[in-house]
Short mmCIF file of N, CA, C and O in Angstrom, two decimals:
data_model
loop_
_atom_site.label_atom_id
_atom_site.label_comp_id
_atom_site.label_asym_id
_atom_site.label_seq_id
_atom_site.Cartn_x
_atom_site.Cartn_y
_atom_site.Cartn_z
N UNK A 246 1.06 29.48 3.31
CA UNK A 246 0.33 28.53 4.12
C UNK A 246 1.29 27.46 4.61
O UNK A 246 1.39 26.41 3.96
N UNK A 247 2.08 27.67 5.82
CA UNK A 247 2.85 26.68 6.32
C UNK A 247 2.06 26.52 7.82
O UNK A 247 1.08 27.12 8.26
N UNK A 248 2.86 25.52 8.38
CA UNK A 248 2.24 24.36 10.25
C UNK A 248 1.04 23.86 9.13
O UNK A 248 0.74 23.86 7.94
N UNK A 249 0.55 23.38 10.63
CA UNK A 249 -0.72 22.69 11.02
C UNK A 249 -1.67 23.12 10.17
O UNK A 249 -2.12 22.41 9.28
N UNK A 250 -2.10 24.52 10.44
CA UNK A 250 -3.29 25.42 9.97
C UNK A 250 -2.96 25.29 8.52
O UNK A 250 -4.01 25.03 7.92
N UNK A 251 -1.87 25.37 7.62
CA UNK A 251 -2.06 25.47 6.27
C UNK A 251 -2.25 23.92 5.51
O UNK A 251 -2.79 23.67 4.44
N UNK A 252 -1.70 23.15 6.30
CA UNK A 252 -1.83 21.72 5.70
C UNK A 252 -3.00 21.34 5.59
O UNK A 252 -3.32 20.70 4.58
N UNK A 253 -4.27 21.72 6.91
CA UNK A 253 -5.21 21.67 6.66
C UNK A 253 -5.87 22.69 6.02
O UNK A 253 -7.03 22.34 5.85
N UNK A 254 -5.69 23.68 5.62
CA UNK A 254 -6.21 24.58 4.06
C UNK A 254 -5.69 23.83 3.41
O UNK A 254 -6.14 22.78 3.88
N UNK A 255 -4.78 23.44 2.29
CA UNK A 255 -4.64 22.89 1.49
C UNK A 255 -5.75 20.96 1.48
O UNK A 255 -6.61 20.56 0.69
N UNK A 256 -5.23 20.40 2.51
CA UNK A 256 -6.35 19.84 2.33
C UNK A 256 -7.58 19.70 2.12
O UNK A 256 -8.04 18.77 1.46
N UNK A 257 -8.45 20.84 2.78
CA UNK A 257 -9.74 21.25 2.04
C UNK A 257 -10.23 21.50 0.86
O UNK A 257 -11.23 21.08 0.28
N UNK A 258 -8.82 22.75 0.39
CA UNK A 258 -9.00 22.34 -0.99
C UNK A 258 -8.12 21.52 -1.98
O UNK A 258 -7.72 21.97 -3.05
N UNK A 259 -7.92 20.48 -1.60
CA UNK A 259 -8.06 19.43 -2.57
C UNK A 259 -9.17 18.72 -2.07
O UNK A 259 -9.67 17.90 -2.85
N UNK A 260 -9.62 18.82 -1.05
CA UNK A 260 -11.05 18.15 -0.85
C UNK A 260 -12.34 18.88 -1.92
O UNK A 260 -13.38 18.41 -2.39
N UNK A 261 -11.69 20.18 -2.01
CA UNK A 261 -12.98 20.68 -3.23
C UNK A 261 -12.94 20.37 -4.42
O UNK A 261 -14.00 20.22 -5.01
N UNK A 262 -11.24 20.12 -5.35
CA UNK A 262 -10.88 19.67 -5.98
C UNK A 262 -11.74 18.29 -6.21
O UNK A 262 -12.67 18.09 -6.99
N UNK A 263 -11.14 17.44 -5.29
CA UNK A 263 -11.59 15.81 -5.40
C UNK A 263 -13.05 15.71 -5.48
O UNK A 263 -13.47 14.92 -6.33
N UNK A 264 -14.02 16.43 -4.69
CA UNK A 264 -15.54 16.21 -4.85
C UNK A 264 -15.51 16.78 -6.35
O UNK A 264 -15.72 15.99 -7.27
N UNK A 265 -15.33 17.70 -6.53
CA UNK A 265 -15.67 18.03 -7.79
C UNK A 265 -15.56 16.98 -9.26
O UNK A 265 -16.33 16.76 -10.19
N UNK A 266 -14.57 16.62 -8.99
CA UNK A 266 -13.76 15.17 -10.03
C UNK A 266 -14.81 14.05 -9.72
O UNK A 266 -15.26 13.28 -10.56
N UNK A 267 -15.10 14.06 -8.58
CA UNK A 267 -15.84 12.74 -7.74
C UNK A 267 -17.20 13.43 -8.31
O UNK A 267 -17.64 13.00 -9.38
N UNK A 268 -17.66 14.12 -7.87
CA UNK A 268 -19.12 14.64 -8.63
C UNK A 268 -19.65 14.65 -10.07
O UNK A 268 -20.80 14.40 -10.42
N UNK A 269 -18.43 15.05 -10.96
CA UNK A 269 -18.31 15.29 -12.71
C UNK A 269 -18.31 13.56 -13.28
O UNK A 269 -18.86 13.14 -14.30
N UNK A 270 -17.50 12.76 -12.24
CA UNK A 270 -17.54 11.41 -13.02
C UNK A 270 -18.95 10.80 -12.61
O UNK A 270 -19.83 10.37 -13.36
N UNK A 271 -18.91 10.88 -11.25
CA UNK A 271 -20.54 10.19 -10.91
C UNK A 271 -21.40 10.90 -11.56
O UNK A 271 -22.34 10.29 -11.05
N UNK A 272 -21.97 11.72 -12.31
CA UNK A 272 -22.67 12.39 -13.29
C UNK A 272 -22.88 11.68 -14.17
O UNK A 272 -23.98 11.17 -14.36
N UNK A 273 -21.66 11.47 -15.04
CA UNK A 273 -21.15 10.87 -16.47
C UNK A 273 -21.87 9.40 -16.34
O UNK A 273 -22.69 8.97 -17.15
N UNK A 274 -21.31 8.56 -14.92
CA UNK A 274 -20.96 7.29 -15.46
C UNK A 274 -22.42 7.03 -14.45
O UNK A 274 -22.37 5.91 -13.96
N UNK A 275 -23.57 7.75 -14.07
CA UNK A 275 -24.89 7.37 -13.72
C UNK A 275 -25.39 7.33 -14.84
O UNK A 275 -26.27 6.47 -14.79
N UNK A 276 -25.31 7.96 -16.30
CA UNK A 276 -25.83 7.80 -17.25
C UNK A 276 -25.45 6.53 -18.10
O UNK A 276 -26.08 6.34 -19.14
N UNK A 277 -24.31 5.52 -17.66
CA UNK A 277 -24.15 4.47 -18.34
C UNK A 277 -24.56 3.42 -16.87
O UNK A 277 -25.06 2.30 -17.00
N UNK A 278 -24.35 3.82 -16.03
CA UNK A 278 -24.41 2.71 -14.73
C UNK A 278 -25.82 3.04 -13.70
O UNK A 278 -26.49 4.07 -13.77
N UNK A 279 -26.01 2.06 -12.90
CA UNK A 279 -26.54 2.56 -11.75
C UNK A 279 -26.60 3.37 -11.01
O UNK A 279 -26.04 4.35 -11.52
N UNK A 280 -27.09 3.69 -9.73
CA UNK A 280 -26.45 5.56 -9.03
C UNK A 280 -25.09 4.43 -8.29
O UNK A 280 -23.93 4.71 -8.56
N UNK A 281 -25.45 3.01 -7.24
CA UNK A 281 -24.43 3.00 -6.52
C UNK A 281 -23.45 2.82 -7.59
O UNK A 281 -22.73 3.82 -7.60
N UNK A 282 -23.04 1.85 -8.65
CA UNK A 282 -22.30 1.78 -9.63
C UNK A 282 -21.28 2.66 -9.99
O UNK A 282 -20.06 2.52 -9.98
N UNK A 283 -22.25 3.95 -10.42
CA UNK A 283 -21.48 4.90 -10.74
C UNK A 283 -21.03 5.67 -9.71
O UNK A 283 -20.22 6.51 -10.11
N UNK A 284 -21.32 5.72 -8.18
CA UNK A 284 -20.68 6.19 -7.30
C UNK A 284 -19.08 5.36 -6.44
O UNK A 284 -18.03 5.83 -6.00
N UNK A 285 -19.60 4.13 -6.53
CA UNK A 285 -18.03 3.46 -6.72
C UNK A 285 -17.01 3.67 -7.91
O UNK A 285 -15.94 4.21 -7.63
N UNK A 286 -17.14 3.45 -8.63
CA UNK A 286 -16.29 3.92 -9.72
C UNK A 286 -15.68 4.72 -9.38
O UNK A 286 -14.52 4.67 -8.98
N UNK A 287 -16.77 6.11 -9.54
CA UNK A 287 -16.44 7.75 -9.72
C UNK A 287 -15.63 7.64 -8.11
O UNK A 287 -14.61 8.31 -8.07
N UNK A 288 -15.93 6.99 -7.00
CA UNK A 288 -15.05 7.35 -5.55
C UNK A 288 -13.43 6.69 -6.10
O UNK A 288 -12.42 7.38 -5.95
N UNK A 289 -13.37 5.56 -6.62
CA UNK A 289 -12.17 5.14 -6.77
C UNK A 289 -11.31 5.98 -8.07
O UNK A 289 -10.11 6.14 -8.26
N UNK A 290 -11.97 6.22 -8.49
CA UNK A 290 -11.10 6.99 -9.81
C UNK A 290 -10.77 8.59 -9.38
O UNK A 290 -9.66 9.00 -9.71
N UNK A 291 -11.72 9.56 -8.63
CA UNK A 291 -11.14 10.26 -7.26
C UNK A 291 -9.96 10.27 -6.40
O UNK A 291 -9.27 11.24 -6.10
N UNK A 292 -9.80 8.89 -6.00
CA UNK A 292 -9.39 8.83 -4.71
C UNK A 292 -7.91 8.83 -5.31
O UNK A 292 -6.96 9.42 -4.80
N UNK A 293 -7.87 7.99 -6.64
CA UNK A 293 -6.57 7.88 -7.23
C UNK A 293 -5.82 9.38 -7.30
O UNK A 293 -4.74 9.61 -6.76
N UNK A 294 -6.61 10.33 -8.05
CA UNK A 294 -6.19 11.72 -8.26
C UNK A 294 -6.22 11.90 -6.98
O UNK A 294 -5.15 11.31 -6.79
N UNK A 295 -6.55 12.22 -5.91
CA UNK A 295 -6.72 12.61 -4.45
C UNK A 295 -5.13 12.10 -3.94
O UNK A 295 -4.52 12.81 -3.14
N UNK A 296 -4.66 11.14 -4.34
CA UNK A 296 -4.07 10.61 -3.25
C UNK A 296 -2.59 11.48 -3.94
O UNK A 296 -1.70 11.95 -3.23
N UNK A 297 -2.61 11.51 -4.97
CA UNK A 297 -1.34 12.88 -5.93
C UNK A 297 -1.42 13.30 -5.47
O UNK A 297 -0.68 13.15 -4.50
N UNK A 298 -2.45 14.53 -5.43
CA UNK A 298 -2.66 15.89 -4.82
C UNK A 298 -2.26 15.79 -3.39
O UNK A 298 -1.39 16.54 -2.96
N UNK A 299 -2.75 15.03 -2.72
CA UNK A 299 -2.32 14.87 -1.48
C UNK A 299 -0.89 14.81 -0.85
O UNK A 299 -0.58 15.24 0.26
N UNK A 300 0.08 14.06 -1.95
CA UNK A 300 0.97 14.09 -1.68
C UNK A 300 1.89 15.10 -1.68
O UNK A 300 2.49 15.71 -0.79
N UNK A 301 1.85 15.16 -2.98
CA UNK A 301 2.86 17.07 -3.57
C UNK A 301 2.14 18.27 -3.23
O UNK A 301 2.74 19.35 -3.15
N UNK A 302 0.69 18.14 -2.98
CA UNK A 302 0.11 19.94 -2.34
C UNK A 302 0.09 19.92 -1.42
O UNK A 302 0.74 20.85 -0.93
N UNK A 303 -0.47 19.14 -0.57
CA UNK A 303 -0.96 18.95 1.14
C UNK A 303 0.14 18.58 1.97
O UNK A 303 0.42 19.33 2.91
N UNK A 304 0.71 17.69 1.82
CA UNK A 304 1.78 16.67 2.61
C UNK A 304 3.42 17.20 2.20
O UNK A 304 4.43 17.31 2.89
N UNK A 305 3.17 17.42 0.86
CA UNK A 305 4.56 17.61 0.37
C UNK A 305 5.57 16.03 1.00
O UNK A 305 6.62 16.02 1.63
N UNK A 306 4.90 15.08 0.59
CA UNK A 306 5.66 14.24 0.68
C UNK A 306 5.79 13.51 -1.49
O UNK A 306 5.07 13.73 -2.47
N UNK A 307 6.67 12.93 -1.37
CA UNK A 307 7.03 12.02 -2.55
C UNK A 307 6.15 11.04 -2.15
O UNK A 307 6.08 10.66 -0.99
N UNK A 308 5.11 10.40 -3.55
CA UNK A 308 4.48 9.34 -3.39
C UNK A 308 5.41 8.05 -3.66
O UNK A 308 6.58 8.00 -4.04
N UNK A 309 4.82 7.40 -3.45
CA UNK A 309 5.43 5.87 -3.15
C UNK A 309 4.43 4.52 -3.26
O UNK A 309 3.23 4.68 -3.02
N UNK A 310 4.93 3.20 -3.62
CA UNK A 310 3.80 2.17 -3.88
C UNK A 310 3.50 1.90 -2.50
O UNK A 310 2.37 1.43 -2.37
N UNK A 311 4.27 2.08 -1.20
CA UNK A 311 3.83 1.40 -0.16
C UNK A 311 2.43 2.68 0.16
O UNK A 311 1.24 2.41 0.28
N UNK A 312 3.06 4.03 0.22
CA UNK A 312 1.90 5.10 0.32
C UNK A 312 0.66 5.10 -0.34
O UNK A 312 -0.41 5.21 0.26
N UNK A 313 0.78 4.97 -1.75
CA UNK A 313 -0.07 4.49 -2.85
C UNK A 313 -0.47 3.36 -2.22
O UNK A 313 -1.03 3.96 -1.30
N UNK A 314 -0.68 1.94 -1.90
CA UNK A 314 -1.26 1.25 -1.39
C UNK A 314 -2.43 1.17 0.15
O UNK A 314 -3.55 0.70 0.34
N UNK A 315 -1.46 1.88 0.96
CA UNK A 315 -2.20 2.33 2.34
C UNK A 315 -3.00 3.51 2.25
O UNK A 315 -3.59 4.02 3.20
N UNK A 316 -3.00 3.99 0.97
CA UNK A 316 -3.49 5.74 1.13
C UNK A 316 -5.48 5.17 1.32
O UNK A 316 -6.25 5.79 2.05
N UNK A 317 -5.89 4.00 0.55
CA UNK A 317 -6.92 4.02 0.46
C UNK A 317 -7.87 3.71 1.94
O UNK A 317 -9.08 3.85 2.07
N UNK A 318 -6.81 3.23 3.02
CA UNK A 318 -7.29 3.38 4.53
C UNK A 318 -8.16 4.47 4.62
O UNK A 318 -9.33 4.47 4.98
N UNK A 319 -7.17 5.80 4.10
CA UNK A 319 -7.81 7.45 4.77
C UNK A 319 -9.22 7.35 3.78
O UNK A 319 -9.98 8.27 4.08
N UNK A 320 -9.65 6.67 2.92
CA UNK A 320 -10.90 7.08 2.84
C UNK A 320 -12.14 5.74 2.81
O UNK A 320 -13.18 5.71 2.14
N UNK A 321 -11.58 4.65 3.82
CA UNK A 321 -12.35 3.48 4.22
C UNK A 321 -13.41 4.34 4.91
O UNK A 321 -14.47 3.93 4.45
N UNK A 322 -13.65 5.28 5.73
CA UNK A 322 -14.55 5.61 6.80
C UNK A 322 -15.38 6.74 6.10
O UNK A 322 -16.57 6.97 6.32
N UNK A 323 -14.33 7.57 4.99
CA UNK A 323 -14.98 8.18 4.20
C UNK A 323 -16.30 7.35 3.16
O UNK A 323 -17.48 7.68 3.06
N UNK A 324 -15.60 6.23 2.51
CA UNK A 324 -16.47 5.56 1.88
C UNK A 324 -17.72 4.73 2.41
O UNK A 324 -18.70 4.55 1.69
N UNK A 325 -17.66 4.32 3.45
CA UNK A 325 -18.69 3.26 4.42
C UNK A 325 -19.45 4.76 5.03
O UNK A 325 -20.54 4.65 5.61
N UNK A 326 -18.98 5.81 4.91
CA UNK A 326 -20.00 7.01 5.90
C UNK A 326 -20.88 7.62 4.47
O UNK A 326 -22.09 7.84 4.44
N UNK A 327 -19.95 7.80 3.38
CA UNK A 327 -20.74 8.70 2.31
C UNK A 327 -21.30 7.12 1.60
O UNK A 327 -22.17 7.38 0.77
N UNK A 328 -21.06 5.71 1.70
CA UNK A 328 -22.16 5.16 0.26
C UNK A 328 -23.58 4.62 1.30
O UNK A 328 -24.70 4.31 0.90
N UNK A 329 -23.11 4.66 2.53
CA UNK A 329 -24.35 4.68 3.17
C UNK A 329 -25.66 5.58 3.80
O UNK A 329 -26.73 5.26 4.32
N UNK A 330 -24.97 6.96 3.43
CA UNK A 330 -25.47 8.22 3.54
C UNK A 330 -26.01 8.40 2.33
O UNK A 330 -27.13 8.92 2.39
N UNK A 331 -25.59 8.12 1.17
CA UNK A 331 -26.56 7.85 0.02
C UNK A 331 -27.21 7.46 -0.28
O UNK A 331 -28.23 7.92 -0.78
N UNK A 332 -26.80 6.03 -0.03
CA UNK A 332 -28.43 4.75 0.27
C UNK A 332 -29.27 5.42 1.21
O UNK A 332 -30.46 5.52 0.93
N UNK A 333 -28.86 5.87 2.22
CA UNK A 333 -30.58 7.00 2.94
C UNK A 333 -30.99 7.61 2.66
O UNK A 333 -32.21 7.76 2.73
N UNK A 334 -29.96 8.56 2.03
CA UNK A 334 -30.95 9.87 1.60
C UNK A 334 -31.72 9.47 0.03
O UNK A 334 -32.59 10.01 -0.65
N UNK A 335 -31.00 8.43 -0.09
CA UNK A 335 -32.07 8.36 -2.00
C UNK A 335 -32.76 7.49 -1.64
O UNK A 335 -33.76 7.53 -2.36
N UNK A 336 -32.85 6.46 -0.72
CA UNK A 336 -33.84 5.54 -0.43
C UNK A 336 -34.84 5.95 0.25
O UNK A 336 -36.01 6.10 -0.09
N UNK A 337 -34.19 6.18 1.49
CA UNK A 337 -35.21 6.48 2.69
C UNK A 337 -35.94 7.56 2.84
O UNK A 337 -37.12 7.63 3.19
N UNK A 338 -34.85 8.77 2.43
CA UNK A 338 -35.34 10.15 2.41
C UNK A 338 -35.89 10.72 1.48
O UNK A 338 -36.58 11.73 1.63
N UNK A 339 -35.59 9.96 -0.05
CA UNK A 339 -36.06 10.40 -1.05
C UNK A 339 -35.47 11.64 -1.85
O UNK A 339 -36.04 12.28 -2.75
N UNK A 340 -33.85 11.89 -1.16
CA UNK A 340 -33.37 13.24 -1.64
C UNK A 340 -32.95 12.76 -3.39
O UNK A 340 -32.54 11.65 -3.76
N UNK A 341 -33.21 14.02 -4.26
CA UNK A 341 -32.07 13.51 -5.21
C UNK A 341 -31.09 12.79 -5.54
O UNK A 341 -30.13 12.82 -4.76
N UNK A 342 -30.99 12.02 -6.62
CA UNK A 342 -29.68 11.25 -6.48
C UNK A 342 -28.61 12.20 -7.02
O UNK A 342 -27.59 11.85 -6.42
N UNK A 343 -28.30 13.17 -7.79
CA UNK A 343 -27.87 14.06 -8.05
C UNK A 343 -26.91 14.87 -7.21
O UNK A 343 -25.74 15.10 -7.53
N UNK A 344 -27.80 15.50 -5.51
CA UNK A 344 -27.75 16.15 -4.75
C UNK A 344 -26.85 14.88 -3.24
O UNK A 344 -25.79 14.90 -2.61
N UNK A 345 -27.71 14.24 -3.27
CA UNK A 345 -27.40 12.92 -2.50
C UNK A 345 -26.18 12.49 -1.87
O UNK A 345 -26.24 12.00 -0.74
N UNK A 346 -24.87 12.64 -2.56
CA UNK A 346 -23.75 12.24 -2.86
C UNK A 346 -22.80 13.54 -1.84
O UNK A 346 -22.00 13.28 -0.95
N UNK A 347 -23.15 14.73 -2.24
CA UNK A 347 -22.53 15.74 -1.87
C UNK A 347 -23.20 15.99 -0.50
O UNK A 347 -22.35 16.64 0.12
N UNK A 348 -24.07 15.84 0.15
CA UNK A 348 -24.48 16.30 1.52
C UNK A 348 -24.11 15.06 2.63
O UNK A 348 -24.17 15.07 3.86
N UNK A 349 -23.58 13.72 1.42
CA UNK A 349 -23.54 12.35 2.43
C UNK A 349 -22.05 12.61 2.80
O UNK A 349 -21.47 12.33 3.85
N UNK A 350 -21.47 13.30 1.49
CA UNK A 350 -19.98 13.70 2.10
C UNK A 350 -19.46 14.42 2.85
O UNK A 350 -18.35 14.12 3.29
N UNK A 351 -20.24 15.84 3.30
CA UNK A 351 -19.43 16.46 4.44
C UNK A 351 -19.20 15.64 5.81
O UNK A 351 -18.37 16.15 6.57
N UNK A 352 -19.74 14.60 6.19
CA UNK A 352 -19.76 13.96 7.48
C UNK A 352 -18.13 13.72 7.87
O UNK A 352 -17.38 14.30 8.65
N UNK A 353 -17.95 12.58 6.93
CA UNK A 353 -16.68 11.90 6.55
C UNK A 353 -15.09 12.66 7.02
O UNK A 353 -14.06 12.10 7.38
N UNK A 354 -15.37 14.04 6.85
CA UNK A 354 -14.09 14.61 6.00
C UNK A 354 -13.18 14.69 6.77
O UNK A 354 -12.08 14.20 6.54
N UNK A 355 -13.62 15.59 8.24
CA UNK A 355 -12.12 15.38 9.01
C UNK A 355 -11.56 14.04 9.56
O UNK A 355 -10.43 13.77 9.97
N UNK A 356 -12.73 13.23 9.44
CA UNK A 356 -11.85 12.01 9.56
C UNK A 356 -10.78 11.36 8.59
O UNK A 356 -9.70 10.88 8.92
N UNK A 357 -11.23 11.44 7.55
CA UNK A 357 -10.10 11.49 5.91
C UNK A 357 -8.82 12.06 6.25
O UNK A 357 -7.70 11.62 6.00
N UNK A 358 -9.16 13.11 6.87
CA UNK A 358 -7.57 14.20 6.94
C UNK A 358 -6.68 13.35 8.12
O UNK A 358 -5.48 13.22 7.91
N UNK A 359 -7.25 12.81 9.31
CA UNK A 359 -6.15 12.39 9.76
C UNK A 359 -5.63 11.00 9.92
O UNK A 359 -4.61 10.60 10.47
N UNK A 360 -6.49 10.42 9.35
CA UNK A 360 -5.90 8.72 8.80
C UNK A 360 -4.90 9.47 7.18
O UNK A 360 -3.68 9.32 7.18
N UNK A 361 -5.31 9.93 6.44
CA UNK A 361 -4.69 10.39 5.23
C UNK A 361 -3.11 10.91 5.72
O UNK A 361 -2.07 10.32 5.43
N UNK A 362 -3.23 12.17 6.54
CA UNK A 362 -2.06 12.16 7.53
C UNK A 362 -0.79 11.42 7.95
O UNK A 362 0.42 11.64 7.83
N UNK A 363 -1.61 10.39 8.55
CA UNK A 363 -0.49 9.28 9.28
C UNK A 363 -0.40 8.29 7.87
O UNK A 363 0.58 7.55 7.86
N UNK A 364 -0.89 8.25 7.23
CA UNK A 364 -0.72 7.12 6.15
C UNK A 364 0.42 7.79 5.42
O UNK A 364 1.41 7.06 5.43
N UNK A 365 0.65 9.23 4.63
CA UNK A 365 1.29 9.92 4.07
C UNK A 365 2.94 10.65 4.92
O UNK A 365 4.11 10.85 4.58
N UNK A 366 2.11 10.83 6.13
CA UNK A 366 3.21 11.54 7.01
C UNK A 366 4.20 10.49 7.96
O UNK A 366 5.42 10.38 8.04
N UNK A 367 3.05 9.75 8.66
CA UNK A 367 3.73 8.39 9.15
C UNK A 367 3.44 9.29 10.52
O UNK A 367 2.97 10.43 10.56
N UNK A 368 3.95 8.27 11.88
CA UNK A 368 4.27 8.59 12.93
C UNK A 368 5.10 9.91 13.05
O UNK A 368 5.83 9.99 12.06
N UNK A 369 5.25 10.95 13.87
CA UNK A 369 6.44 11.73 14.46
C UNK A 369 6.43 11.41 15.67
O UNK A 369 5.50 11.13 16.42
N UNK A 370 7.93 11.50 15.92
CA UNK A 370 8.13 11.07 17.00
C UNK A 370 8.62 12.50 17.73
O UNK A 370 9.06 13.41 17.02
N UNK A 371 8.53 12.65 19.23
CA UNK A 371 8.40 13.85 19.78
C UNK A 371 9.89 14.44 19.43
O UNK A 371 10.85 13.67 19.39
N UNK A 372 10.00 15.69 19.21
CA UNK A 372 11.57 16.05 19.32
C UNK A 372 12.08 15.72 20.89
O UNK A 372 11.27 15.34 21.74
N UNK A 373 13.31 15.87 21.14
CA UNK A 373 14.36 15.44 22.19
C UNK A 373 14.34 16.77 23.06
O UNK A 373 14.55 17.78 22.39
N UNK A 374 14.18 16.93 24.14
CA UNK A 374 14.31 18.33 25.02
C UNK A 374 15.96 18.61 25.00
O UNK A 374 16.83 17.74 25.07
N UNK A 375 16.17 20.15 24.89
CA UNK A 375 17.33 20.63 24.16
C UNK A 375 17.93 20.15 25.76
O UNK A 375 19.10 19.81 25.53
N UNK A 376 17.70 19.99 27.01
CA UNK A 376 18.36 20.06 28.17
C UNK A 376 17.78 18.86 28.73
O UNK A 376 16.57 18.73 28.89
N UNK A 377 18.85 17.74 29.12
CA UNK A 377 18.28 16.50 29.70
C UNK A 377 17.95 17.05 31.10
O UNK A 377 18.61 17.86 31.75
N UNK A 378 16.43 16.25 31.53
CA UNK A 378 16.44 16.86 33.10
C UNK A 378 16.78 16.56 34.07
O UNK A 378 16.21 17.10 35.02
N UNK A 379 17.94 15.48 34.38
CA UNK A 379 19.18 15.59 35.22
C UNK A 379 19.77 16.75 34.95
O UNK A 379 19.91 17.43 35.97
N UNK A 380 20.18 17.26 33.95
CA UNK A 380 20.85 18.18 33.88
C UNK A 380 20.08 19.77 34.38
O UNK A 380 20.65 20.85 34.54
N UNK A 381 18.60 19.44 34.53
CA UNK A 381 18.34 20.82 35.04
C UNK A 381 17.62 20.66 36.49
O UNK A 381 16.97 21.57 37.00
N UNK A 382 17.79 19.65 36.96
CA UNK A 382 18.06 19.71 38.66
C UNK A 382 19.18 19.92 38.92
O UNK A 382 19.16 20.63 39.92
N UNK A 383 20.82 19.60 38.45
CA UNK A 383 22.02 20.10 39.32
C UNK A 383 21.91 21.23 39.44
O UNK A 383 22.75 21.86 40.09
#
C-alpha cells in the first residue's frame, strides 16, 4: 500500500483502530461519568493513541512536540461534528447512547484525514519541471 490510495487505506484503518479504543473507553468511563463526560475523555485519550498511529502507519513521519501539539487541529471538526451529533441523536432523536457516538462519527472523517495530513505532512511544494520553459521554446 504505497501513493495517495494507500495512505488513505491505512488511515481508515487506524480510523477503525481509534473508534474502537474511542468506543471501549466511552463504555468503561459512562459507567463512572456522564455520556458527554465520558465521551470527552474517551475522544482525548483516542486521539492521543491516534495521533502515534498516525504518524509511524499512515504518514510514516517521526512524531514530534510541535506535531504532537498541532495534531489535535485534525480532529477540532471531528470533535464539534461527532459531540454535537450526539447531543441529537440522544437528545433529540432519542437514539441510544451506546449506539449514538458511532453513527455521529462517520460524518467527520474525511475531513480528519486532510487537516491530519497537512498537520503531519506539512505543505509540499510542487516539484521543479525537469525543462525550464525558455528552454523549450528555443
Amino acid at each position: 500500500m504505497t501513493g495517495k490510495l494507500g495512505r488513505v487505506a491505512r488511515f481508515a484503518l487506524v480510523g477503525v483502530v481509534n473508534t474502537g479504543v474511542y468506543y471501549a473507553l466511552y463504555l468503561l468511563l459512562r459507567l463512572l461519568l456522564p455520556y458527554l463526560a465520558a465521551h470527552v475523555t474517551a475522544f482525548v485519550l483516542a486521539m492521543v493513541g491516534s495521533y502515534f498511529l498516525n504518524c509511524h502507519f499512515t504518514f510514516r513521519t517521526t512524531p514530534s512536540l510541535r506535531t504532537f501539539l498541532l495534531f489535535p487541529l485534525s480532529n477540532v471538526t471531528n470533535f464539534v461534528v461527532t459531540t454535537t451529533g450526539l447531543y441529537a441523536l440522544v437528545t433529540w432523536l432519542r437514539v441510544d447512547q451506546g449506539v449514538a457516538p458511532l453513527l455521529a462519527a462517520v460524518v467527520a472523517i474525511p475531513f480528519t484525514f486532510i487537516v491530519a495530513q497537512l498537520v503531519l505532512l506539512g505543505r509540499r511544494k510542487p516539484t521543479a519541471p525537469l525543462i525550464k520553459e525558455e528552454e523549450r521554446t528555443s
